[in-house]
């Protein structure tokens, strides 16, 4: 039986004032996934039959994927007649069951939401990061609403007899002092935003959570509103400065196609939507407690520890899914230790698991035994205990050396500690830093074999001359090993996506020496 069917709305015909009568009969649909989910090959067969008899249609080898739909070009042989027909079993099918319609609608909505929130090309760990960001932003936003309510309540209690301008003046003062401290903090920790990004961001997040707690205390001490509000605002401004300074590096780690602008724009959309959900959560809590003023006043103190713990847990887990490809001293040391012990270069994801997210004043602990002989980059402190081997090492320097490695002794937590010091010379390049740190790791491996003997030597400022040749032999052997591994190591790091062009060093690590031949 012949019937007249027009091309559906999701199929496009590229003909000028063209219309035909045809019967569309679906014969076969086959979808194959090759390799990854982003590589889909769709094969299907259709037949177009006109009123006057069969009209051959050619399937062109071009499939268009757009907004969750899969369509394919068809050509029936006529000049200037090209059809784009949906072939993924969507709305273009003539017969759809109710379940198919619901599934297609759900798939369409999911695709629209994903396109709205998620950039098109990002790394695989991005979705995990967004999930934890959702948890962090919702509960953080809810806490901020409750803290603002508490501050307004404090102003009403503490300044009930004062002029409104006095309350406004106090509000302006706390904001002005907070912004001033923000500038000072940003200037003092400029390099730490690169070298200790995760540590600084997490520590300032803890500071932000504590600032909300201080704001919640303002109704209990209304006469000290300015002091409490100023302290809280200073902490908030410091946290905001860190968030803005580290945001671009976090976004760049996800932008695998150099689509940094798109990733940043989607991040703003996520923040606004997640914060609005937090506002709704706080509003619901207020509505539930509105009939009990006593419960409403104590609500912030009940939910604060719970929401803060969830907030900080979300931030911590989110940072774990940020795989930075830039090299710092700590990340490079993890790579080199893995290279020496296991013979391969770890990926950014593996290094992220090894990185410890704590406070900036804490050191990274590398595991059992490795807390002995930590490696530091910088220069010798003349106020500390300098072993004789270190002074002999400096005496042996030549104009061809761009770094030297020596021992140093320092006191940490009221107990002496020995460490390996890598001193860089002015003009030392990235290859020199990698070679020097790799050599220091090889030296540490040799020292850990005879811990007791070298530990006593490191503490003794007057080392016996018997140990001097042994020390220089260890240094020379480790240097040869480091130089032999350098080329292959660089190739492996480049292959895994590490940025080996520059190594980010902190302010203390950037202190270098100059060689004077007199």
XYZ file of N, CA and C in Angstrom, residues 329-330 333 337 363-366 369-377 405-410 412 415-422 437 440-441 443-444 447-448:
117
model
N 59.407 20.223 42.733
C 60.437 19.400 43.372
C 59.830 18.132 43.958
N 58.685 18.247 44.601
C 58.069 17.078 45.231
C 57.595 16.069 44.190
N 60.529 14.391 42.547
C 61.168 13.425 43.441
C 60.383 12.112 43.486
N 62.104 8.624 42.326
C 62.147 7.472 43.230
C 61.498 6.246 42.594
N 56.016 18.613 55.642
C 56.785 18.022 54.550
C 56.091 16.763 54.064
N 56.351 16.412 52.812
C 55.801 15.185 52.250
C 56.559 13.996 52.831
N 55.794 13.014 53.316
C 56.404 11.786 53.821
C 56.287 10.725 52.747
N 57.384 10.147 52.384
C 57.398 9.245 51.242
C 57.229 7.776 51.634
N 61.102 4.427 55.811
C 62.524 4.564 55.561
C 62.903 5.811 54.813
N 62.024 6.368 54.045
C 62.400 7.500 53.204
C 62.381 8.822 53.953
N 61.864 8.806 55.183
C 61.953 10.040 55.943
C 63.390 10.328 56.342
N 64.259 9.281 56.267
C 65.685 9.493 56.489
C 66.300 10.093 55.233
N 67.224 10.998 55.436
C 67.933 11.677 54.368
C 66.973 12.336 53.365
N 66.118 13.239 53.813
C 65.281 13.986 52.860
C 66.148 14.888 52.000
N 65.661 15.198 50.818
C 66.406 16.021 49.860
C 65.822 17.428 49.858
N 66.695 18.402 49.938
C 66.284 19.805 49.914
C 67.046 20.540 48.821
N 66.381 21.466 48.156
C 67.032 22.320 47.154
C 67.186 23.713 47.744
N 76.155 18.573 45.348
C 75.346 17.875 46.343
C 76.205 17.651 47.584
N 75.656 17.970 48.747
C 76.391 17.810 49.992
C 75.423 17.403 51.098
N 75.955 17.221 52.281
C 75.140 16.892 53.451
C 74.905 18.144 54.273
N 73.840 18.116 55.035
C 73.585 19.169 56.004
C 72.876 18.565 57.201
N 73.055 19.198 58.337
C 72.418 18.749 59.572
C 71.552 19.879 60.098
N 70.353 19.534 60.520
C 69.447 20.542 61.069
C 68.663 19.921 62.206
N 64.930 19.407 63.852
C 63.507 19.452 63.568
C 62.782 18.705 64.683
N 65.031 17.368 67.616
C 65.949 16.250 67.401
C 66.731 16.498 66.123
N 67.975 16.084 66.096
C 68.786 16.331 64.899
C 68.307 15.487 63.725
N 68.492 16.035 62.551
C 68.086 15.341 61.337
C 69.092 15.630 60.245
N 69.464 14.600 59.512
C 70.405 14.752 58.416
C 69.634 14.777 57.100
N 70.131 15.572 56.183
C 69.465 15.685 54.889
C 70.508 15.856 53.797
N 70.059 15.684 52.572
C 70.896 15.877 51.390
C 70.512 17.198 50.755
N 71.487 18.017 50.469
C 71.241 19.347 49.931
C 71.719 19.423 48.488
N 70.840 19.887 47.604
C 71.174 20.125 46.201
C 71.258 21.629 45.985
N 68.773 16.274 40.920
C 67.836 15.621 41.827
C 67.881 14.102 41.671
N 70.886 12.988 43.500
C 70.639 13.012 44.945
C 69.819 11.806 45.389
N 68.872 11.374 44.549
C 68.082 10.179 44.878
C 68.944 8.929 44.866
N 72.154 8.921 45.521
C 72.999 9.017 46.713
C 72.223 8.561 47.948
N 70.960 8.980 48.056
C 70.155 8.579 49.203
C 69.989 7.060 49.248
N 73.105 5.711 50.703
C 73.237 6.013 52.128
C 72.307 5.163 52.978
N 71.134 4.849 52.454
C 70.180 4.062 53.227
C 70.627 2.615 53.391
